[in-house]
Backbone as a chain_set.jsonl record, in Angstrom:
{"seq": "MRPRSPRPRATPTALAALTALTLAACSSTDEPDPAPPAPSNRTTAPHPTAGSPEPPAPAPPAADGQDPDACTDGNCEITVTKPVTLHFPAPGGGRATLSVTEVGPNKIEYELKSANGQSKAGASGPDQGCLTYLSANGTGNSCGPLTTIRPTPQPDTVTIQTTTTPTGPGLLHIVSP", "coords": {"N": [[40.32, -45.331, -33.374], [40.075, -45.237, -29.954], [40.187, -47.959, -27.727], [37.984, -48.688, -25.026], [38.444, -48.188, -21.691], [37.989, -50.382, -19.074], [35.455, -49.959, -16.721], [36.337, -48.983, -13.228], [35.687, -51.209, -10.623], [34.053, -51.493, -7.576], [35.668, -53.07, -4.808], [34.831, -55.915, -2.527], [36.225, -55.411, -0.101], [36.737, -52.56, -0.196], [34.19, -51.725, -0.141], [33.266, -52.621, 2.457], [35.062, -51.126, 4.235], [34.094, -48.53, 3.692], [31.355, -48.69, 4.539], [31.982, -49.061, 7.277], [32.991, -46.682, 7.924], [30.956, -44.959, 7.492], [28.947, -45.883, 9.323], [30.247, -45.436, 11.788], [30.363, -42.621, 11.869], [27.718, -41.965, 11.988], [26.922, -43.017, 14.366], [25.92, -42.988, 17.769], [27.301, -41.851, 20.82], [27.885, -43.472, 24.028], [27.385, -41.848, 26.124], [25.148, -40.182, 28.428], [22.242, -38.045, 27.623], [22.407, -34.502, 28.336], [20.999, -33.121, 31.338], [17.622, -31.938, 31.394], [16.567, -28.575, 31.141], [15.943, -26.858, 34.355], [12.491, -26.347, 35.543], [11.13, -23.02, 35.456], [9.917, -20.549, 37.724], [9.438, -18.006, 36.837], [7.519, -15.58, 35.073], [7.12, -14.26, 31.903], [6.419, -11.458, 29.697], [4.385, -11.468, 26.954], [5.771, -11.317, 23.71], [5.888, -9.108, 20.88], [4.917, -10.49, 17.764], [7.214, -10.835, 15.242], [7.124, -8.881, 12.464], [4.555, -8.384, 12.766], [1.86, -6.267, 11.697], [1.676, -2.705, 12.611], [-0.984, -0.917, 14.116], [-2.823, 1.205, 12.112], [-2.139, 4.67, 11.294], [-4.215, 7.372, 12.36], [-6.164, 9.557, 9.971], [-4.879, 12.343, 8.87], [-5.874, 15.523, 10.331], [-8.515, 17.477, 8.567], [-8.462, 20.776, 7.161], [-11.052, 21.907, 6.772], [-12.666, 20.231, 8.087], [-15.305, 17.915, 7.785], [-17.031, 19.28, 6.271], [-18.747, 19.566, 3.461], [-19.826, 21.897, 2.277], [-17.753, 23.838, 2.571], [-16.46, 23.607, 0.211], [-17.714, 25.148, -1.796], [-16.822, 27.447, -2.756], [-14.564, 26.64, -4.361], [-12.228, 25.984, -3.107], [-10.866, 24.25, -0.799], [-10.364, 21.783, 1.988], [-11.208, 18.829, 2.874], [-12.249, 15.934, 4.921], [-13.395, 12.931, 3.725], [-15.859, 10.609, 4.331], [-17.965, 9.113, 3.398], [-19.813, 8.546, 0.386], [-20.331, 11.68, -1.554], [-21.423, 14.822, -2.941], [-20.114, 17.544, -4.518], [-20.295, 20.983, -5.4], [-18.817, 23.598, -7.339], [-16.958, 26.501, -8.621], [-16.176, 26.288, -12.063], [-13.41, 26.617, -14.251], [-13.264, 29.263, -16.702], [-15.801, 29.898, -16.603], [-19.233, 29.129, -15.282], [-20.429, 25.97, -13.488], [-18.868, 23.274, -11.689], [-19.099, 19.652, -10.981], [-18.329, 17.362, -8.58], [-18.351, 14.067, -7.517], [-17.876, 12.133, -5.145], [-17.738, 8.702, -5.299], [-17.096, 6.298, -4.013], [-15.605, 5.456, -1.043], [-13.354, 4.229, 1.42], [-11.248, 2.354, 3.572], [-7.989, 2.865, 2.278], [-8.938, 3.393, -0.015], [-10.432, 5.361, -2.677], [-12.939, 6.749, -4.914], [-14.007, 8.72, -7.489], [-15.97, 11.062, -9.601], [-16.026, 13.588, -11.95], [-17.572, 16.405, -13.521], [-18.073, 18.884, -15.689], [-18.927, 21.803, -17.858], [-16.661, 21.849, -19.356], [-15.673, 19.41, -19.655], [-15.384, 15.913, -18.695], [-14.504, 13.446, -16.048], [-13.302, 10.402, -14.646], [-11.781, 9.091, -11.775], [-9.812, 7.063, -9.442], [-8.341, 5.593, -6.687], [-6.583, 2.945, -4.99], [-5.01, 1.522, -2.199], [-2.31, 1.694, 0.103], [-1.207, 5.07, 0.758], [-1.87, 6.213, -1.615], [-3.289, 8.04, -4.42], [-4.933, 10.495, -6.283], [-4.461, 13.13, -8.755], [-6.457, 15.541, -10.339], [-6.798, 17.669, -13.007], [-8.78, 20.477, -13.956], [-9.517, 22.584, -16.434], [-10.159, 25.328, -18.705], [-9.994, 24.111, -21.09], [-10.361, 21.294, -20.865], [-10.094, 18.236, -19.074], [-7.774, 16.348, -16.878], [-6.233, 13.448, -15.62], [-3.962, 11.917, -12.995], [-2.906, 9.355, -11.286], [-1.554, 7.601, -8.467], [1.149, 6.945, -6.348], [1.039, 9.333, -3.609], [1.182, 12.128, -1.535], [-0.333, 13.713, 1.286], [-0.025, 16.423, 1.194], [-1.196, 19.646, 0.507], [-2.058, 20.664, -2.766], [-0.535, 23.084, -4.997], [-1.87, 26.155, -6.04], [-2.751, 26.558, -9.633], [-2.509, 28.422, -12.689], [-5.66, 29.285, -14.042], [-6.757, 26.969, -13.553], [-8.5, 24.344, -11.891], [-7.463, 22.269, -9.385], [-7.778, 19.1, -8.136], [-7.29, 16.888, -5.541], [-7.149, 13.76, -4.411], [-6.729, 11.496, -1.632], [-5.955, 8.571, -0.238], [-6.409, 6.963, 2.944], [-5.287, 4.753, 5.671], [-7.308, 4.294, 7.569], [-9.628, 4.615, 6.52], [-11.38, 7.118, 6.049], [-11.197, 9.452, 3.189], [-8.89, 11.925, 2.007], [-9.632, 14.998, 0.624], [-8.802, 17.631, -1.472], [-9.47, 20.734, -2.936], [-8.357, 23.106, -4.933], [-8.286, 26.229, -6.4], [-7.342, 28.91, -8.644]], "CA": [[39.431, -45.19, -32.21], [40.714, -45.941, -28.698], [39.469, -48.833, -26.761], [37.386, -48.118, -23.912], [38.972, -48.798, -20.47], [37.173, -51.061, -18.122], [35.022, -49.137, -15.583], [36.803, -49.616, -12.057], [34.573, -51.753, -9.894], [34.408, -51.598, -6.118], [35.87, -54.442, -4.149], [34.145, -55.992, -1.266], [37.04, -54.778, 0.87], [36.579, -51.082, -0.243], [32.799, -51.483, 0.327], [33.321, -52.855, 3.865], [35.607, -49.878, 4.719], [33.173, -47.472, 3.542], [30.122, -48.928, 5.414], [32.246, -49.037, 8.676], [33.184, -45.174, 8.238], [29.548, -44.335, 7.62], [28.385, -46.205, 10.578], [30.924, -44.813, 12.777], [29.923, -41.293, 11.635], [26.248, -41.761, 12.387], [26.7, -43.804, 15.598], [25.892, -42.085, 19.052], [28.131, -42.304, 22.057], [27.141, -43.994, 25.291], [27.165, -40.726, 27.29], [23.892, -39.786, 28.594], [21.945, -36.759, 27.468], [22.478, -33.46, 29.405], [19.789, -33.054, 32.09], [16.797, -30.871, 30.711], [16.665, -27.503, 32.097], [14.945, -26.95, 35.389], [11.443, -25.34, 35.211], [11.422, -21.734, 36.166], [8.779, -19.97, 38.069], [9.306, -16.624, 36.176], [6.746, -15.443, 34.018], [7.395, -13.342, 30.87], [5.563, -10.703, 28.95], [4.311, -11.783, 25.445], [6.711, -10.58, 22.716], [5.005, -8.821, 19.592], [5.261, -11.173, 16.693], [8.085, -10.142, 14.17], [6.428, -8.597, 11.25], [3.064, -8.003, 12.908], [1.626, -4.728, 11.325], [1.154, -1.767, 13.688], [-2.173, -0.26, 13.741], [-2.66, 2.348, 11.021], [-2.197, 5.979, 11.846], [-5.357, 8.126, 11.909], [-6.04, 10.307, 8.846], [-4.571, 13.802, 9.108], [-7.184, 16.277, 10.312], [-8.638, 18.393, 7.325], [-8.708, 22.11, 7.549], [-12.4, 22.226, 6.81], [-13.363, 19.102, 8.739], [-16.045, 17.117, 6.965], [-18.091, 20.156, 5.697], [-18.779, 19.755, 2.029], [-20.217, 23.274, 1.993], [-16.605, 24.554, 2.504], [-15.901, 23.59, -1.177], [-18.578, 25.657, -2.767], [-15.877, 28.621, -3.455], [-13.374, 26.1, -5.206], [-11.009, 25.836, -2.213], [-11.265, 23.356, 0.52], [-9.675, 20.696, 2.383], [-12.171, 17.952, 3.793], [-12.177, 14.522, 5.029], [-14.68, 12.22, 3.008], [-16.063, 9.289, 4.893], [-18.941, 8.565, 2.639], [-20.204, 9.295, -1.041], [-20.907, 12.987, -1.24], [-21.435, 15.474, -4.236], [-19.851, 18.836, -4.363], [-20.394, 21.923, -6.482], [-17.806, 24.788, -7.168], [-16.783, 27.038, -9.909], [-15.348, 25.681, -13.044], [-12.594, 27.6, -15.053], [-13.98, 29.778, -17.79], [-17.293, 30.057, -15.98], [-20.025, 27.672, -15.034], [-20.019, 25.01, -12.178], [-18.267, 21.78, -11.866], [-19.709, 18.846, -9.841], [-17.459, 16.363, -8.141], [-19.091, 13.168, -7.007], [-17.081, 11.0, -4.483], [-18.746, 7.839, -5.446], [-16.738, 5.402, -2.967], [-14.547, 5.669, -0.172], [-13.049, 3.295, 2.336], [-9.834, 1.958, 3.898], [-7.001, 2.667, 1.305], [-9.625, 3.466, -1.316], [-11.369, 6.484, -2.967], [-13.211, 6.81, -6.418], [-14.828, 9.964, -7.889], [-16.186, 11.54, -10.961], [-15.944, 15.09, -12.217], [-18.387, 16.88, -14.561], [-18.354, 20.365, -15.983], [-18.983, 22.029, -19.186], [-15.459, 21.685, -20.125], [-15.275, 17.931, -19.875], [-15.771, 15.032, -17.611], [-13.426, 12.685, -15.707], [-13.336, 9.455, -13.6], [-10.479, 8.589, -11.283], [-9.852, 6.409, -8.261], [-6.928, 5.205, -6.072], [-6.61, 2.136, -3.93], [-3.785, 1.109, -1.696], [-1.834, 2.689, 1.055], [-0.564, 6.372, 0.375], [-2.113, 6.363, -3.258], [-4.402, 9.171, -4.569], [-5.252, 11.163, -7.627], [-4.704, 14.592, -9.028], [-7.551, 15.848, -11.473], [-6.805, 19.252, -13.388], [-9.904, 20.991, -14.716], [-9.105, 23.824, -17.112], [-11.114, 25.625, -19.827], [-9.79, 23.264, -22.298], [-10.789, 19.824, -20.481], [-9.553, 17.603, -17.669], [-6.568, 15.5, -16.905], [-5.879, 12.771, -14.18], [-2.785, 11.32, -12.761], [-3.045, 8.735, -10.055], [-0.407, 6.806, -7.911], [1.767, 7.219, -4.928], [0.807, 10.646, -3.281], [1.211, 12.627, -0.33], [-1.56, 14.578, 1.58], [0.245, 17.884, 1.06], [-2.104, 20.346, -0.277], [-1.534, 21.092, -3.974], [-0.111, 24.541, -5.266], [-2.769, 26.747, -7.173], [-2.304, 26.654, -10.945], [-3.128, 29.447, -13.267], [-6.675, 29.126, -14.881], [-6.929, 25.547, -13.428], [-8.896, 23.887, -10.621], [-6.768, 21.124, -9.01], [-8.626, 18.248, -7.21], [-6.637, 15.969, -5.077], [-7.736, 12.77, -3.65], [-5.782, 10.626, -1.109], [-6.461, 7.312, 0.659], [-5.843, 6.748, 4.325], [-5.473, 3.406, 5.905], [-8.239, 4.102, 8.388], [-10.953, 4.607, 5.926], [-11.652, 8.446, 5.382], [-10.292, 10.012, 2.222], [-8.684, 13.461, 2.041], [-9.787, 15.772, -0.576], [-8.236, 19.058, -1.598], [-9.924, 21.408, -4.121], [-7.487, 24.207, -5.082], [-8.583, 27.076, -7.342], [-6.438, 30.116, -8.652]], "C": [[40.128, -46.084, -31.065], [39.677, -46.874, -28.106], [39.055, -48.344, -25.59], [38.117, -48.926, -22.686], [37.893, -49.394, -19.659], [36.802, -50.005, -16.939], [35.511, -49.712, -14.262], [35.616, -50.069, -11.304], [35.136, -51.737, -8.379], [34.598, -52.828, -5.648], [35.25, -54.589, -2.869], [34.891, -55.393, -0.12], [36.822, -53.23, 0.99], [35.109, -50.812, 0.206], [32.652, -51.626, 1.836], [33.836, -51.757, 4.702], [34.7, -48.805, 4.641], [32.014, -47.663, 4.34], [30.588, -48.658, 6.724], [32.375, -47.569, 8.931], [31.716, -44.619, 8.258], [28.912, -44.79, 8.891], [28.903, -45.592, 11.871], [30.561, -43.331, 12.884], [28.507, -41.064, 12.198], [26.039, -42.421, 13.892], [26.64, -42.822, 16.725], [26.856, -42.76, 20.025], [27.248, -42.884, 23.095], [27.034, -43.069, 26.357], [25.885, -40.365, 27.21], [23.661, -38.311, 28.088], [22.046, -35.841, 28.586], [21.161, -33.368, 29.968], [18.975, -31.955, 31.386], [16.828, -29.682, 31.837], [15.597, -27.52, 33.124], [13.947, -26.018, 35.122], [11.651, -24.125, 36.032], [9.953, -21.051, 36.479], [8.494, -18.409, 37.606], [8.512, -16.386, 34.996], [7.277, -14.14, 33.025], [6.345, -12.73, 30.129], [5.42, -11.281, 27.472], [5.102, -10.882, 24.5], [5.746, -10.338, 21.346], [5.71, -9.818, 18.6], [6.02, -10.324, 15.678], [7.246, -9.914, 13.078], [4.989, -8.246, 11.432], [2.823, -6.413, 12.52], [1.175, -3.919, 12.628], [-0.239, -1.234, 13.236], [-1.999, 1.036, 13.014], [-2.867, 3.622, 11.853], [-3.507, 6.669, 11.459], [-5.234, 9.107, 10.758], [-5.717, 11.734, 9.48], [-5.836, 14.665, 9.239], [-7.179, 17.329, 9.038], [-8.935, 19.603, 7.926], [-10.095, 22.469, 7.81], [-13.24, 21.135, 7.446], [-14.006, 18.204, 7.746], [-17.182, 17.996, 6.302], [-17.913, 20.218, 4.124], [-19.102, 21.12, 1.583], [-18.877, 24.315, 1.97], [-15.97, 24.58, 1.181], [-16.679, 24.382, -2.174], [-17.842, 26.972, -3.469], [-14.646, 27.941, -4.246], [-12.259, 25.875, -4.4], [-11.401, 25.452, -0.93], [-10.331, 22.238, 0.808], [-10.563, 19.897, 3.431], [-11.861, 16.601, 4.016], [-13.645, 13.916, 4.52], [-14.751, 10.938, 3.797], [-17.194, 8.545, 4.115], [-19.164, 9.237, 1.174], [-20.718, 10.68, -0.72], [-20.582, 13.731, -2.733], [-21.184, 16.87, -3.839], [-19.946, 19.771, -5.634], [-19.512, 23.191, -6.342], [-17.642, 25.341, -8.587], [-15.866, 26.564, -10.805], [-14.557, 26.911, -13.802], [-13.275, 27.959, -16.297], [-15.384, 29.905, -17.694], [-18.118, 28.722, -15.954], [-19.645, 26.983, -13.714], [-19.529, 23.711, -12.693], [-19.041, 21.044, -10.548], [-18.784, 17.671, -9.849], [-18.198, 15.394, -7.285], [-18.04, 12.112, -6.34], [-18.038, 9.867, -4.459], [-18.416, 6.48, -4.467], [-15.534, 5.652, -2.198], [-14.31, 4.633, 1.065], [-11.65, 3.173, 2.775], [-8.864, 1.948, 2.567], [-7.864, 2.625, -0.091], [-10.577, 4.77, -1.482], [-11.557, 6.479, -4.46], [-14.114, 8.03, -6.431], [-15.097, 10.225, -9.266], [-16.434, 13.082, -10.999], [-16.68, 15.322, -13.479], [-18.376, 18.391, -14.538], [-18.566, 20.529, -17.362], [-17.963, 21.95, -20.106], [-14.956, 20.269, -20.272], [-15.787, 17.225, -18.59], [-14.487, 13.996, -17.373], [-13.786, 11.661, -14.795], [-11.96, 8.972, -13.021], [-10.666, 7.716, -9.999], [-8.486, 5.923, -7.917], [-7.199, 4.074, -5.135], [-5.173, 1.821, -3.476], [-3.206, 2.094, -0.765], [-1.04, 3.886, 0.396], [-0.765, 6.469, -1.117], [-3.139, 7.484, -3.244], [-4.413, 9.539, -5.999], [-5.14, 12.658, -7.569], [-5.533, 14.677, -10.445], [-7.289, 17.338, -11.745], [-8.007, 19.307, -14.263], [-9.617, 22.317, -15.11], [-10.228, 24.13, -18.162], [-11.106, 24.65, -20.881], [-10.122, 21.754, -21.958], [-10.166, 19.498, -19.124], [-8.309, 16.605, -17.953], [-6.519, 14.765, -15.586], [-4.524, 12.154, -14.227], [-2.97, 10.614, -11.243], [-1.763, 7.813, -9.666], [-0.111, 7.234, -6.641], [1.677, 8.744, -4.644], [0.722, 10.886, -1.94], [-0.176, 13.35, 0.054], [-1.155, 16.066, 1.676], [-0.56, 18.468, 0.125], [-1.289, 20.802, -1.662], [-1.526, 22.641, -4.184], [-1.316, 25.054, -6.318], [-2.155, 26.886, -8.675], [-3.105, 27.74, -11.835], [-4.438, 28.838, -14.179], [-7.029, 27.601, -14.757], [-7.382, 25.307, -12.073], [-8.163, 22.509, -10.428], [-7.571, 20.339, -7.966], [-7.518, 17.124, -6.9], [-7.099, 15.092, -4.194], [-6.691, 12.023, -2.966], [-6.358, 9.679, -0.14], [-5.739, 7.561, 2.095], [-6.145, 5.356, 4.754], [-6.709, 3.173, 6.917], [-9.776, 4.209, 7.788], [-11.392, 6.014, 5.398], [-10.717, 8.943, 4.25], [-10.034, 11.439, 2.513], [-8.87, 13.977, 0.796], [-9.644, 17.283, -0.491], [-8.882, 19.551, -2.935], [-9.248, 22.74, -4.01], [-7.826, 24.971, -6.301], [-7.586, 28.171, -7.371], [-6.891, 31.224, -7.805]], "O": [[40.585, -47.223, -31.166], [38.484, -46.583, -28.018], [39.781, -47.509, -25.051], [38.323, -50.139, -22.741], [36.83, -48.775, -19.622], [37.646, -49.345, -16.333], [35.19, -50.879, -14.039], [34.593, -49.385, -11.322], [36.306, -51.913, -8.039], [33.817, -53.722, -5.973], [35.097, -53.62, -2.125], [34.249, -54.886, 0.8], [36.737, -52.68, 2.088], [34.831, -49.8, 0.849], [31.963, -50.811, 2.45], [33.248, -51.414, 5.727], [34.558, -48.131, 5.662], [31.629, -46.639, 4.906], [29.808, -48.055, 7.461], [31.957, -47.121, 9.999], [31.413, -43.804, 9.129], [28.304, -43.926, 9.523], [28.192, -45.292, 12.829], [30.464, -42.846, 14.011], [28.221, -40.037, 12.813], [24.965, -42.273, 14.475], [27.329, -41.807, 16.617], [27.141, -43.957, 20.029], [26.021, -42.792, 23.039], [26.618, -43.439, 27.455], [25.369, -40.199, 26.104], [24.562, -37.473, 28.08], [21.817, -36.25, 29.724], [20.19, -33.51, 29.226], [19.601, -31.072, 30.8], [17.044, -29.805, 33.043], [14.511, -28.062, 32.917], [14.239, -24.962, 34.562], [12.237, -24.145, 37.114], [9.03, -21.019, 35.665], [7.515, -17.752, 37.96], [8.802, -16.96, 33.947], [7.797, -13.143, 33.525], [5.347, -13.409, 29.888], [6.461, -11.536, 26.866], [4.987, -9.663, 24.626], [5.018, -11.207, 20.866], [6.934, -9.953, 18.615], [5.566, -9.248, 15.289], [6.572, -10.882, 12.724], [4.276, -7.876, 10.499], [3.505, -5.498, 12.983], [0.457, -4.389, 13.511], [-0.53, -1.155, 12.043], [-1.112, 1.838, 13.305], [-3.573, 3.683, 12.859], [-3.898, 6.564, 10.296], [-4.089, 9.516, 10.566], [-6.282, 12.148, 10.493], [-6.746, 14.582, 8.414], [-6.175, 17.882, 8.589], [-9.537, 19.671, 8.997], [-10.431, 23.155, 8.775], [-14.464, 21.164, 7.319], [-13.291, 17.725, 6.866], [-18.179, 17.446, 5.834], [-17.004, 20.873, 3.613], [-18.646, 21.494, 0.502], [-18.942, 25.423, 1.439], [-15.076, 25.388, 0.928], [-16.346, 24.315, -3.357], [-18.22, 27.442, -4.543], [-13.788, 28.676, -4.737], [-11.229, 25.546, -4.989], [-12.082, 26.094, -0.131], [-9.58, 21.8, -0.064], [-10.646, 20.226, 4.614], [-11.118, 16.083, 3.182], [-14.749, 14.346, 4.854], [-13.744, 10.24, 3.908], [-17.275, 7.325, 4.262], [-18.711, 10.348, 0.898], [-21.45, 10.867, 0.252], [-19.712, 13.339, -3.511], [-21.869, 17.408, -2.969], [-19.697, 19.342, -6.76], [-19.497, 23.787, -5.265], [-18.097, 24.767, -9.576], [-14.715, 26.395, -10.402], [-15.065, 28.027, -13.912], [-13.842, 27.081, -16.949], [-16.09, 30.012, -18.696], [-17.82, 27.622, -16.419], [-18.724, 27.356, -12.988], [-19.719, 23.206, -13.8], [-19.44, 21.567, -9.508], [-18.478, 17.066, -10.877], [-18.711, 15.87, -6.273], [-17.439, 11.318, -7.064], [-19.043, 9.926, -3.749], [-19.322, 5.698, -4.181], [-14.506, 6.046, -2.75], [-15.335, 4.281, 1.65], [-10.852, 3.971, 2.282], [-8.998, 0.991, 1.805], [-7.533, 1.957, -1.07], [-11.339, 5.153, -0.595], [-10.616, 6.264, -5.225], [-14.866, 8.302, -5.495], [-14.451, 9.611, -10.115], [-17.012, 13.675, -10.089], [-16.499, 14.579, -14.443], [-18.628, 19.049, -13.529], [-18.433, 19.559, -18.108], [-18.114, 21.962, -21.328], [-13.951, 19.995, -20.927], [-16.422, 17.752, -17.676], [-13.646, 13.751, -18.238], [-14.686, 11.994, -14.024], [-11.105, 8.501, -13.77], [-11.803, 7.71, -9.527], [-7.591, 5.854, -8.759], [-8.164, 4.272, -4.396], [-4.241, 1.854, -4.28], [-3.574, 3.267, -0.822], [-0.239, 3.618, -0.499], [0.188, 6.807, -1.82], [-3.749, 7.813, -2.227], [-3.869, 8.811, -6.829], [-5.568, 13.352, -6.646], [-5.279, 13.998, -11.44], [-7.509, 18.179, -10.873], [-8.278, 18.462, -15.117], [-9.466, 23.188, -14.253], [-11.095, 23.301, -18.44], [-12.126, 24.382, -21.516], [-10.132, 20.989, -22.923], [-9.815, 20.313, -18.27], [-7.978, 16.19, -19.064], [-6.734, 15.368, -14.534], [-3.973, 11.889, -15.295], [-3.146, 11.275, -10.22], [-1.043, 7.354, -10.552], [-0.915, 7.802, -5.902], [2.253, 9.465, -5.459], [0.266, 10.044, -1.167], [-1.036, 13.538, -0.807], [-1.92, 16.87, 2.208], [-0.7, 17.961, -0.988], [-0.128, 21.211, -1.654], [-2.357, 23.374, -3.647], [-1.623, 24.377, -7.3], [-1.022, 27.355, -8.784], [-4.314, 27.874, -11.648], [-4.196, 27.943, -14.989], [-7.531, 27.009, -15.712], [-6.847, 25.888, -11.129], [-8.28, 21.662, -11.314], [-8.002, 20.931, -6.977], [-6.931, 16.532, -7.806], [-7.501, 15.545, -3.122], [-5.67, 11.837, -3.628], [-7.189, 10.035, 0.696], [-4.717, 8.223, 2.277], [-7.13, 4.775, 4.297], [-7.115, 2.027, 7.108], [-10.819, 3.963, 8.395], [-11.787, 6.034, 4.232], [-9.5, 8.832, 4.404], [-10.826, 12.111, 3.173], [-8.295, 13.445, -0.153], [-10.2, 18.017, 0.326], [-8.832, 18.841, -3.939], [-9.531, 23.475, -3.064], [-7.654, 24.35, -7.35], [-6.976, 28.451, -6.339], [-6.228, 32.259, -7.737]]}, "num_chains": 1, "name": "protein.A"}
């Protein structure tokens, strides 16, 4: 085993030199501070705060406006501003009932009932929505990021698309074959 070497110790001379260097680096000169800038009589327009949100764009206009009666044939595009119940033909016969239960800025919820099944869906957040498929064999939902582009007709299936908008009304498409 090797003997330990003694730890070097700082000498008073080394400490004095280190202290003098530290003080010299932190000391200020005797030169006066530069003169403050002269006041200006010029006015400036306020600048928008970086990162401040822009006002939301209005919802796109719906082809059938806000008329729930436009959906009675199973093909419509309406703006929904409050809870509403719609009735339209279901695949395989009978009628389907779609009840929009809640709508607001970036939010829409609804229930679908028919003899072929029932479904609940909802979306919240910017550019979110749901697709619900109603066929003679039942229903299915898919929710997430969604555009407001009208869905394409599917054979033997009614497609229901709801989309949120930042200003409050929801956009509802019902597309039948």
